[in-house]
Coordinates of C-alpha atoms in Angstrom, one line a residue:
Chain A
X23 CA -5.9 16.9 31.1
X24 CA -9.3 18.7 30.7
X25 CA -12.0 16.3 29.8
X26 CA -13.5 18.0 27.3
X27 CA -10.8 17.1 24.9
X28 CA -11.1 14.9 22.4
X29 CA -10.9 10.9 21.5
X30 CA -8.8 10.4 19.0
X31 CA -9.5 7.1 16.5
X32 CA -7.6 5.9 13.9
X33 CA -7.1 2.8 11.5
X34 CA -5.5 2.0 8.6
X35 CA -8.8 3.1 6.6
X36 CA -12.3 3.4 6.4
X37 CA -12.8 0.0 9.0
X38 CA -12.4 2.0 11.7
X39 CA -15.6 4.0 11.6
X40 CA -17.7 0.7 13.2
X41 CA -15.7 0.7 15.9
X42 CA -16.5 4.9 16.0
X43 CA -20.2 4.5 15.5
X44 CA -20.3 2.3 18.4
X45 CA -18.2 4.7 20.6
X46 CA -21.0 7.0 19.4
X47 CA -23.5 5.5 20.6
X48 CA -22.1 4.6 23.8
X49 CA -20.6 7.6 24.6
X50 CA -22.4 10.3 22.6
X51 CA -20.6 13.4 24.3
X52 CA -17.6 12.3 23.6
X53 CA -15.8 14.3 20.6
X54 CA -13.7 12.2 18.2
X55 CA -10.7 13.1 16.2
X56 CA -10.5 10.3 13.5
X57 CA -7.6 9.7 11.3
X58 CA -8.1 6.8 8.6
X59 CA -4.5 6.3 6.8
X60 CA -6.0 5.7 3.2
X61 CA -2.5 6.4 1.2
X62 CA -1.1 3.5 2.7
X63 CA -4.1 1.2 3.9
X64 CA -4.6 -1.8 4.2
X65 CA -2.2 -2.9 6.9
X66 CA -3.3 -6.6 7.3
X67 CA -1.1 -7.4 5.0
X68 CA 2.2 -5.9 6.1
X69 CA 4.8 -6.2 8.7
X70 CA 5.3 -5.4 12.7
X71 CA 7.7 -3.1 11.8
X72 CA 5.8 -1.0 9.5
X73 CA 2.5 -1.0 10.6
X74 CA 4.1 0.0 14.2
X75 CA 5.9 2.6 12.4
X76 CA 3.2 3.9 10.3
X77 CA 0.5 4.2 14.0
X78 CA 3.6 5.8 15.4
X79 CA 3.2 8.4 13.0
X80 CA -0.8 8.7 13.8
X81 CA -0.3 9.2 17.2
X82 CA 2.2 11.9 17.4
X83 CA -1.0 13.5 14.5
X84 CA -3.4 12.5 16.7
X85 CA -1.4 14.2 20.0
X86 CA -1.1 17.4 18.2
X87 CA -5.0 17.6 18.2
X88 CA -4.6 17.2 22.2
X89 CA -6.7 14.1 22.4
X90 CA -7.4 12.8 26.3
X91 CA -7.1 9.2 24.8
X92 CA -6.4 7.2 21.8
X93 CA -8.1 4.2 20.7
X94 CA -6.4 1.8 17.9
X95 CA -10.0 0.8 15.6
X96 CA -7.8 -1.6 13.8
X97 CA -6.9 -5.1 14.5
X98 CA -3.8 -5.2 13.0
X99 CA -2.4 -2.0 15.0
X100 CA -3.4 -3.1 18.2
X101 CA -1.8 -6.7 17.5
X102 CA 1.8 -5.2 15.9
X103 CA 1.2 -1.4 17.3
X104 CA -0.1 -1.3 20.8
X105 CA 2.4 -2.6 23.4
X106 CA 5.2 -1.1 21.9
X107 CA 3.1 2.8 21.4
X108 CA 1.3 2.7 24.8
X109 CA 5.4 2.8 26.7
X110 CA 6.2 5.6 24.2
X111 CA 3.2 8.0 25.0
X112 CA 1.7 9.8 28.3
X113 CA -1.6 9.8 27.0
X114 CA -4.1 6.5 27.6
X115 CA -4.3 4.1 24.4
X116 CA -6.4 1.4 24.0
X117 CA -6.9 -1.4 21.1
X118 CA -9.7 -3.5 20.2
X119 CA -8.2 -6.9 20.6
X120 CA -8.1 -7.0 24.1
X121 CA -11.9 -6.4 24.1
X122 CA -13.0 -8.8 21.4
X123 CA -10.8 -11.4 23.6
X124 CA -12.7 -10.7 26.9
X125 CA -16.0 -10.7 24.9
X126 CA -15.7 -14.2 23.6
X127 CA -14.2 -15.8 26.3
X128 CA -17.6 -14.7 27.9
X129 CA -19.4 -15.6 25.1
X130 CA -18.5 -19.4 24.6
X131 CA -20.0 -22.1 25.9
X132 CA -17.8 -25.1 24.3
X133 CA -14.6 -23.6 25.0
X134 CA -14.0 -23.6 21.0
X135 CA -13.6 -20.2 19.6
X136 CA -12.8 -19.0 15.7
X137 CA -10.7 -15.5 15.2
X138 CA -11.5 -14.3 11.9
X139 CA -8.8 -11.3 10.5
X140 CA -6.2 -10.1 8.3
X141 CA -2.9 -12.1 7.7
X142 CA -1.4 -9.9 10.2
X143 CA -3.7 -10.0 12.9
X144 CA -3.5 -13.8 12.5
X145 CA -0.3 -14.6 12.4
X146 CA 0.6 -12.1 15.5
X147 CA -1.3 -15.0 17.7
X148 CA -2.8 -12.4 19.8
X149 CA -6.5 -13.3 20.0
X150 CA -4.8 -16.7 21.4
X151 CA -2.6 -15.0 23.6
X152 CA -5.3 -12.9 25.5
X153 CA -8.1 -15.8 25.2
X154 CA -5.5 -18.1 27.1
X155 CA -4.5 -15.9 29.6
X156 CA -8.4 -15.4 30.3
X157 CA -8.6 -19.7 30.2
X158 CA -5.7 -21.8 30.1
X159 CA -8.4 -24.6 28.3
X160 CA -10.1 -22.4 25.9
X161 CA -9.5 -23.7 22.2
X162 CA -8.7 -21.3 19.6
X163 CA -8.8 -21.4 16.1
X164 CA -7.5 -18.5 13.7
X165 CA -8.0 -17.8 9.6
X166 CA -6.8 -15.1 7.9
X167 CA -9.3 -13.9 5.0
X168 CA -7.7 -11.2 3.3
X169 CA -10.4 -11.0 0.3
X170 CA -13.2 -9.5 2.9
X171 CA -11.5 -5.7 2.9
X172 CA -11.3 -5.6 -0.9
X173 CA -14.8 -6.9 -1.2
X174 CA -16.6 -4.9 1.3
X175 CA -14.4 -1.7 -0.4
X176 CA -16.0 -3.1 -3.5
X177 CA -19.1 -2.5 -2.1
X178 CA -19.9 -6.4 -2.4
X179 CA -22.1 -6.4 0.7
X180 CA -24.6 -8.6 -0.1
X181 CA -23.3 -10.6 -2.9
X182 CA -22.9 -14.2 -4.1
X183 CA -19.8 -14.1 -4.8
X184 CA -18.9 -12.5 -1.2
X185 CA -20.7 -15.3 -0.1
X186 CA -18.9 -18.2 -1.9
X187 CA -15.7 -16.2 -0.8
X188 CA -16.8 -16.7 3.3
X189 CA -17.6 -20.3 2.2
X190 CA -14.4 -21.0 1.7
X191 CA -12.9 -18.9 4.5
X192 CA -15.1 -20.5 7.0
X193 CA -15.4 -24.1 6.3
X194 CA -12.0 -24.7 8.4
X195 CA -13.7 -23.2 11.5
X196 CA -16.8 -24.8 10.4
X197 CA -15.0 -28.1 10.8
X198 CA -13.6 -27.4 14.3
X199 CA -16.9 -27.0 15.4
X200 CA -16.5 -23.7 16.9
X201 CA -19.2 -21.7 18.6
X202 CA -18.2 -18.2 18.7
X203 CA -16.9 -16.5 16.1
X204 CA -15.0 -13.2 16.8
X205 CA -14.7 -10.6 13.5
X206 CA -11.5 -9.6 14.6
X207 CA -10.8 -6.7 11.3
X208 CA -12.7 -4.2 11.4
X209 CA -14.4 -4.2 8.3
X210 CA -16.0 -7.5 9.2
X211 CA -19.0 -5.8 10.5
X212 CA -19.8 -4.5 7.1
X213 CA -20.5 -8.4 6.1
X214 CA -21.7 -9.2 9.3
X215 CA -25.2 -10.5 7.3
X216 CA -22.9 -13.1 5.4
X217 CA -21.0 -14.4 7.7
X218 CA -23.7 -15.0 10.0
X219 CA -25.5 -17.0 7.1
X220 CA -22.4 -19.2 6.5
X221 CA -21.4 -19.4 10.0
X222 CA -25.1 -20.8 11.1
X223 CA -27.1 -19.7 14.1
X224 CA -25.3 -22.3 16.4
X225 CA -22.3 -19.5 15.9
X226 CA -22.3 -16.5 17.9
X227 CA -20.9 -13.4 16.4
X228 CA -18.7 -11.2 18.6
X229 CA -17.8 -7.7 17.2
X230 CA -14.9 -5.9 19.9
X231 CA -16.3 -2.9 18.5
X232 CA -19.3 -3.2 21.9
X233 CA -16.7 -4.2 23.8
X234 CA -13.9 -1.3 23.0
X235 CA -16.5 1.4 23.6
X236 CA -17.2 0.4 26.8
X237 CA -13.4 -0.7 27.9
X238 CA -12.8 3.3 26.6
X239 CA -15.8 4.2 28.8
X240 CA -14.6 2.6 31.9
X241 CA -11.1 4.0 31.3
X242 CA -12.2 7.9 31.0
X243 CA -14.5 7.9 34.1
X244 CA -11.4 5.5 36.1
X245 CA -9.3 8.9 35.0
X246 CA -12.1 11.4 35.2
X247 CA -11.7 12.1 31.7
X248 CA -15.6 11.9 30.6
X249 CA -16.9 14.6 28.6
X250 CA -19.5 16.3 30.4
X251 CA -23.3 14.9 30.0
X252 CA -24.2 18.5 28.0
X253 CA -21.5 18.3 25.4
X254 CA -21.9 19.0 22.2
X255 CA -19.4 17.4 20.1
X256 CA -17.6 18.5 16.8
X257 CA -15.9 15.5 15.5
X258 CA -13.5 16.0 13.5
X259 CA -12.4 13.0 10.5
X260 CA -8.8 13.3 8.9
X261 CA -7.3 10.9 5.7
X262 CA -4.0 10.6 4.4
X263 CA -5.4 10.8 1.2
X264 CA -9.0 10.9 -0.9
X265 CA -10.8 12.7 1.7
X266 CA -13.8 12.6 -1.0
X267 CA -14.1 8.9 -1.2
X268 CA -13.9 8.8 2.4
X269 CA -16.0 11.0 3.1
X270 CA -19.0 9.1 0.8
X271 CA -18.0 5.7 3.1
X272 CA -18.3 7.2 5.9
X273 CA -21.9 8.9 5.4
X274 CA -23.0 5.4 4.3
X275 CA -22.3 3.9 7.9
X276 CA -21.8 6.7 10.2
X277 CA -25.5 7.9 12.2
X278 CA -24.8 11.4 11.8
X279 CA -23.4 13.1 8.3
X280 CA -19.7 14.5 8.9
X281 CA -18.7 18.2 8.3
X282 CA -15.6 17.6 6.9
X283 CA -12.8 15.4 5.6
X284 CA -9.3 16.6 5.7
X285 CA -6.7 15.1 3.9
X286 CA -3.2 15.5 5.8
X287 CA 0.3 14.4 4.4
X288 CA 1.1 12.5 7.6
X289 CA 4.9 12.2 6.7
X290 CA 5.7 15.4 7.7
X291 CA 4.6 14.2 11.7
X292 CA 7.2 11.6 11.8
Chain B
X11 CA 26.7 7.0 -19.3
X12 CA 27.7 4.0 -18.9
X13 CA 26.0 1.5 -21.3
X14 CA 26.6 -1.6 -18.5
X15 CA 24.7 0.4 -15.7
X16 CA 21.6 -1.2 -14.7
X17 CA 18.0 -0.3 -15.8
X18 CA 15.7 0.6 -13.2
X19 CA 12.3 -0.6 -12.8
X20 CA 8.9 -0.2 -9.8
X21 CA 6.0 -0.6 -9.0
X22 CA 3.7 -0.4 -6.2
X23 CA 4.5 -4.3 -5.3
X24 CA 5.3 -7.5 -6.9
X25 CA 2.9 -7.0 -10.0
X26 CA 5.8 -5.4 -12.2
X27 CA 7.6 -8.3 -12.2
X28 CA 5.2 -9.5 -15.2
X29 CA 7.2 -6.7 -17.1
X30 CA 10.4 -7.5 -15.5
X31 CA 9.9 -11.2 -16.8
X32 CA 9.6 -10.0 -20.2
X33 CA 12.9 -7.5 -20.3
X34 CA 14.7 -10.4 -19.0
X35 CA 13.3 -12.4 -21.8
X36 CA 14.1 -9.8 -24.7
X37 CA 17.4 -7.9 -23.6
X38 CA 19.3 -10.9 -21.2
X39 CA 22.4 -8.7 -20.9
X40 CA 20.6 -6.1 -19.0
X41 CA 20.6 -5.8 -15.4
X42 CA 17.9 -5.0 -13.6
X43 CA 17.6 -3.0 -9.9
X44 CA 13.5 -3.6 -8.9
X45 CA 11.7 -1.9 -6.4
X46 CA 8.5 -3.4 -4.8
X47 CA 6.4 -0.6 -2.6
X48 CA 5.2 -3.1 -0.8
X49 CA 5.0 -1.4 2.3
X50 CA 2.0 1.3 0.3
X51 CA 0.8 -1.4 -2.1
X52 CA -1.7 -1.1 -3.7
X53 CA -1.6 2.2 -6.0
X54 CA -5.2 1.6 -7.6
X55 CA -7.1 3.0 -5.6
X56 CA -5.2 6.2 -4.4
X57 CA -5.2 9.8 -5.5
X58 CA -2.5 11.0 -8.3
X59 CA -0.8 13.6 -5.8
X60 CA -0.2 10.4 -3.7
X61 CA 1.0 8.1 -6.5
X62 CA 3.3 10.7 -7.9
X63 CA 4.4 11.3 -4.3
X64 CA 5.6 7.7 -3.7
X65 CA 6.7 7.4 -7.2
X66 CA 9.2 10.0 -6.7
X67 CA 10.5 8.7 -3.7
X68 CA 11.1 5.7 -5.7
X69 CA 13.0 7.3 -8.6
X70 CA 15.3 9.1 -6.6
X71 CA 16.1 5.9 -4.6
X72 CA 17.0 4.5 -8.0
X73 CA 19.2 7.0 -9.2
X74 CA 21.7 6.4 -6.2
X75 CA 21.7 3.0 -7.4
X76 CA 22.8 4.8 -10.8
X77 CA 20.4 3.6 -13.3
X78 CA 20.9 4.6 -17.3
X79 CA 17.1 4.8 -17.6
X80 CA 14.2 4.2 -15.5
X81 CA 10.8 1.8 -16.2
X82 CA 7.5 2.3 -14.9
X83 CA 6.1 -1.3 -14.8
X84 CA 2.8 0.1 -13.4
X85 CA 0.2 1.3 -15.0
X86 CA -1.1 3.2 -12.0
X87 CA 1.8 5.0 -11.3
X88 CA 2.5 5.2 -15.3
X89 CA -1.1 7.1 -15.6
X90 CA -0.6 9.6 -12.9
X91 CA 2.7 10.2 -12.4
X92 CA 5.2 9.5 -15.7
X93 CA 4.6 13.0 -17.4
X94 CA 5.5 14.9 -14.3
X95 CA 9.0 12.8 -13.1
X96 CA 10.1 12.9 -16.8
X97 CA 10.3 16.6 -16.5
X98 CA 12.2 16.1 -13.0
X99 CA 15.2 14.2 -14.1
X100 CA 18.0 13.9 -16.5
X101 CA 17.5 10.0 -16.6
X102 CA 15.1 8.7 -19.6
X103 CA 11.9 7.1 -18.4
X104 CA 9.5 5.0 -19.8
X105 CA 5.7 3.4 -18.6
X106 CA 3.5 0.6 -19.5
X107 CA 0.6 2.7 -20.8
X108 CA 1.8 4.1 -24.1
X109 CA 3.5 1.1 -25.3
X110 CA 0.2 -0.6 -24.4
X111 CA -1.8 1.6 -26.4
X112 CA 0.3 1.4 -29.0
X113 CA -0.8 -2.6 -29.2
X114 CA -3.6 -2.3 -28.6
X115 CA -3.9 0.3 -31.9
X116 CA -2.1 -1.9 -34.2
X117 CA -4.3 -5.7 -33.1
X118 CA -7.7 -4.1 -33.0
X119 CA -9.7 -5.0 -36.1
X120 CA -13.3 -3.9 -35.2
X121 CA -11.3 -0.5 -33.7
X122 CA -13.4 -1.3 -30.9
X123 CA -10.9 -1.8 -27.7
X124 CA -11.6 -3.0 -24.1
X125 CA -9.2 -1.9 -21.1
X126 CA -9.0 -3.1 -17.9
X127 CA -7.5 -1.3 -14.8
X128 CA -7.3 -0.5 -11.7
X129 CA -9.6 2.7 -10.1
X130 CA -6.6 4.7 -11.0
X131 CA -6.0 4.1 -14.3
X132 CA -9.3 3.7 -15.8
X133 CA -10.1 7.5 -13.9
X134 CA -6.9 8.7 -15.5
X135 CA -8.2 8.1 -19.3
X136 CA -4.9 8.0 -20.3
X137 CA -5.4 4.8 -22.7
X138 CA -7.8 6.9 -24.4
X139 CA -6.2 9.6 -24.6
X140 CA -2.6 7.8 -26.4
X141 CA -5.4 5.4 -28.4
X142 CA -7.3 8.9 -29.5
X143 CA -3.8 10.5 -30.4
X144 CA -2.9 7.9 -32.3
X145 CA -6.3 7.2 -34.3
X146 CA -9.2 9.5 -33.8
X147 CA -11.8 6.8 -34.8
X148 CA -10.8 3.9 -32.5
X149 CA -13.7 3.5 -29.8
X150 CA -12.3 3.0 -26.1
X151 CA -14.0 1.4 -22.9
X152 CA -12.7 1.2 -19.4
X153 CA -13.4 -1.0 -16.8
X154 CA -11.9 -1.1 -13.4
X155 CA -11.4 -4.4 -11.7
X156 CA -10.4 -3.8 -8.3
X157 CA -10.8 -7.4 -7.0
X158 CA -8.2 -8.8 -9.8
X159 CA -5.1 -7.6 -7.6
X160 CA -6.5 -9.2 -4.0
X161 CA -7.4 -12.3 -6.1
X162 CA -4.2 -12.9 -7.8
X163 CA -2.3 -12.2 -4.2
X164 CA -4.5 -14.7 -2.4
X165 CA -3.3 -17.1 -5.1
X166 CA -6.6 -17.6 -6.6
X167 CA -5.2 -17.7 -10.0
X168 CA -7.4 -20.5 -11.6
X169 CA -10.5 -20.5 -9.3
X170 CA -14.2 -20.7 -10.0
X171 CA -14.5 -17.2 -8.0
X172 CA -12.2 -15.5 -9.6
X173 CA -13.5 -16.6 -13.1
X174 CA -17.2 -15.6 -11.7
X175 CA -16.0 -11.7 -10.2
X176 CA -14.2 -12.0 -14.3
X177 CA -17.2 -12.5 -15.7
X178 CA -19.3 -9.5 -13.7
X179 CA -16.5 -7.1 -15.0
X180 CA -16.1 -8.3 -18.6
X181 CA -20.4 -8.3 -19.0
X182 CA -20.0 -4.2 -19.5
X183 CA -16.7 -4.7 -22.4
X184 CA -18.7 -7.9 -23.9
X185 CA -22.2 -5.8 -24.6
X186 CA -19.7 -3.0 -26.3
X187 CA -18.5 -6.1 -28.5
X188 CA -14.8 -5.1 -28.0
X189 CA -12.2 -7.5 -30.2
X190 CA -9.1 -6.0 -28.0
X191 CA -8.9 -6.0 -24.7
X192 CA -5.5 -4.2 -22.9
X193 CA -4.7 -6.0 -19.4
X194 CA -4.3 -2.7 -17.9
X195 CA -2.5 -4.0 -14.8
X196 CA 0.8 -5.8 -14.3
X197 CA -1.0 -8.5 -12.2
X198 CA -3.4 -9.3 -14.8
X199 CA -1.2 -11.2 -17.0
X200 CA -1.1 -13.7 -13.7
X201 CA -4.7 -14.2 -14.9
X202 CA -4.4 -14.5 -18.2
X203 CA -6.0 -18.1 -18.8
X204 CA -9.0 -16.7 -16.9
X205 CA -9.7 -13.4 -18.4
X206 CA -9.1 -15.4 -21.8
X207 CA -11.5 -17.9 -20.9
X208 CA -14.0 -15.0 -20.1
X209 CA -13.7 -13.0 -23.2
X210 CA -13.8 -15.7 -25.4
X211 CA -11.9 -16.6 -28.4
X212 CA -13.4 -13.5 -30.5
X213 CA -11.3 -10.9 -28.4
X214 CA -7.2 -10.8 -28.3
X215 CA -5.6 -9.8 -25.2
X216 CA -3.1 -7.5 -25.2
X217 CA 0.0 -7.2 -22.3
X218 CA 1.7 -4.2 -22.6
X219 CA 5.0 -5.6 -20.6
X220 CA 5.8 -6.5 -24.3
X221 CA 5.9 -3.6 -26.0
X222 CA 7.2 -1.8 -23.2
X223 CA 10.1 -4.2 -23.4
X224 CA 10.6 -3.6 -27.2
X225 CA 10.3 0.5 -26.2
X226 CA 12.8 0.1 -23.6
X227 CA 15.6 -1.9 -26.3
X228 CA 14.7 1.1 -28.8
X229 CA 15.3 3.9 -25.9
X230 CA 18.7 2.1 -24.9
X231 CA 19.8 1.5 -28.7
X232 CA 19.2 4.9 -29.8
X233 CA 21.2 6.4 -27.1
X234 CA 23.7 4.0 -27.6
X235 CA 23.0 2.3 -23.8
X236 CA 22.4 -1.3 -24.2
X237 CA 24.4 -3.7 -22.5
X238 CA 27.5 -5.3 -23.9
X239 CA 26.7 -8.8 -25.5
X240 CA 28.8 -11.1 -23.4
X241 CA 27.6 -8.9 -19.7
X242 CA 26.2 -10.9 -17.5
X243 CA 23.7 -9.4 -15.5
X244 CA 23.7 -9.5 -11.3
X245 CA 19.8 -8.6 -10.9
X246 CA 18.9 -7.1 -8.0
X247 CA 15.3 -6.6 -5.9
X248 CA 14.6 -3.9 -3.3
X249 CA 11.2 -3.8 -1.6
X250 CA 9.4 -1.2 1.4
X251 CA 8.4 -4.2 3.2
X252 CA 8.4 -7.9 3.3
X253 CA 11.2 -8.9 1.5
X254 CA 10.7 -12.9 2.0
X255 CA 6.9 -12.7 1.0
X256 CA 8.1 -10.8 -1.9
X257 CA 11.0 -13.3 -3.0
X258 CA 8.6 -16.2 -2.6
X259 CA 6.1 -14.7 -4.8
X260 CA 9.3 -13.5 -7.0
X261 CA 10.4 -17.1 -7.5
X262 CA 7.5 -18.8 -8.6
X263 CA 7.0 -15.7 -11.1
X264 CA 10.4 -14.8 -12.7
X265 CA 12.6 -17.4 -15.4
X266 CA 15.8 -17.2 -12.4
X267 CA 16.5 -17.2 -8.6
X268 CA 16.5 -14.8 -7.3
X269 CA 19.6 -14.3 -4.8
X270 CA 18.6 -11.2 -2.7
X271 CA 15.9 -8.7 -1.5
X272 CA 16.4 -6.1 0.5
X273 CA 13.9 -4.1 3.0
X274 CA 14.5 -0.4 2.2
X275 CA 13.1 2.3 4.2
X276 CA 11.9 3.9 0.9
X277 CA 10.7 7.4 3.2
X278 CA 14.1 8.7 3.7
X279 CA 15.1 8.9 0.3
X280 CA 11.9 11.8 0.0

């Protein structure tokens, strides 16, 4: 495995670019190969089965660009996806639950910590699962908000109505007094302003994004996989479908404009 | 063909069963074989090479389930992908849009007419271009309404946010003073009360699952299809994923129990 390869990302859509612009500016010679499945997203809302199916069918994409590692930049995948794909596959994968999980059990003071995510990520109990094998005591709290992806896709950033919306979602956590609140989809960042408002400043806001970069860091220099320090790199971006709309998104969050979009019919790499 | 096969009907999730409601209502005999693609859902927002993809894969899974026609209860997947499927099969095929239009023509007063989609549908300007066929004069305004679909999922049916993100939409179709307005979408009749609310008394809203009801009783008469009087229908729902969210959401929308749904793999009938 040459180390010069590429990263590749991927997610169920757009979401997956904050975990990418924090891998770029963490590791800025590394070269990413992002696929964002926008014919099918979102995935919060469907099953293990099919979201495990539908990353299976990104990875075997992603492997034919000969990536060095993978990392999951969706919640959802790495809760349904991860443990099953990483015994299937020779090359490293990583998700981003893991990392929000060690971030907030570092980040807490009381012990009380709120997972905000998609139905999916939710209901899979991972958060918990990771938090309490960190800290048997730790107290964990999760609420599924599936109105955040539509509205940040909306492009309802800073709106009211956004705002009443995280209200709502967060008054439960509000009531069990919780002190760290982990963003665990994600989109979240996108909306990071209004949650923090709602939330208060007593709540600290963990986004695994910080966290994944550096656990992908850590794992390419353990396997002497880092890009060398005068590489250039040529990312590449990949869509099941709407590379045009994608590409717009992206400009708006990404630090650097992208080249291209590619739209691929990822059936044809099951 | 046989006039007790049963008449197929999909869309991209539960949203058609607004549509399937009203078949059941006006032809009782016929049976009905649904399919949810729940595991792709939504269909708004995507391209019309991707629509017409899925929506193929969907109408060839019906026809081994030997349907005597075929129903498009999508406006979505109606817009982009009826014309080109109707050339594909021998099996008669109907959407939501034209029967729609054709309401929507015959209530409006003013001749000035509202309609509300999704992305998809408003981009495709296919109600304009049925409305424009049918009377040259009549002026037409789109409006998409992405959050409508999230909203009614999350169950938000008669909520002060929903009426506020109704009343941000409708502000463009009120200045145009519309008197008609089409509900573009086969979740919007799940929001009826609100949208009515919004628009006011001045402006009639027009569901299109009932004309494409009556369309689909003229289509079976004329070909001498409809079901035998005294038949007594065995319904039956297929989705791509989720089949106990779906039948929970099924239940508390259709006149009957349902008795089964079925998880397909909807990709290997491509």
């Amino acid at each position: 495995m040459s180390c010069n390869l590429p990263v590749g990302v991927f997610d169920s859509g757009v979401g997956g670019l904050t975990v990418v612009k924090e891998i770029m500016h963490q590791l800025p010679n590394e070269e990413i190969v992002y696929f964002g499945d926008t014919a099918r997203v979102p995935y919060g809302s469907k099953s293990k089965e099919t979201v495990t199916a539908y990353s299976r069918q990104i990875v075997k994409f992603l492997q034919t660009k000969k990536v060095k590692a993978i990392v999951i930049a969706c919640n959802t995948a790495s809760a349904f996806a991860l443990e099953t794909i990483a015994k299937e596959i020779p090359v490293p994968i990583i998700g981003v639950v893991k990392p929000g999980a060690k971030t907030a059990a570092e980040t807490t003071r009381s012990g009380r910590i709120g997972i905000i995510g998609t139905e999916g990520t939710i209901k899979s109990g991972l958060y918990n699962e990771f938090l309490h094998n960190t800290n048997e005591s730790l107290q964990v709290f999760g609420k599924a908000c599936p109105l955040f992806v539509p509205l940040v896709e909306e492009g309802w950033i800073h709106d009211p109505v956004t705002k009443e919306v995280a209200s709502r979602y967060l008054a439960e956590l509000h009531e069990k007094d919780v002190d760290t609140l982990v963003l665990g989809c994600t989109h979240y960042p996108l909306i990071r302003d209004i949650i923090h408002e709602v939330a208060g400043n007593g709540v600290t806001l963990v986004n695994p994004a910080y966290e994944t970069a550096r656990t992908l860091q850590e794992l390419l220099l353990a396997q002497g996989l880092l890009a060398d320090e005068n590489a250039i790199p040529d990312h590449k971006f990949y869509v099941s479908d709407g590379a045009e709309k994608f590409r717009e998104f992206a400009n708006s969050i990404l630090p650097c404009e992208m080249a291209e979009t590619k739209d691929v019919n990822i059936i044809t790499f099951d």
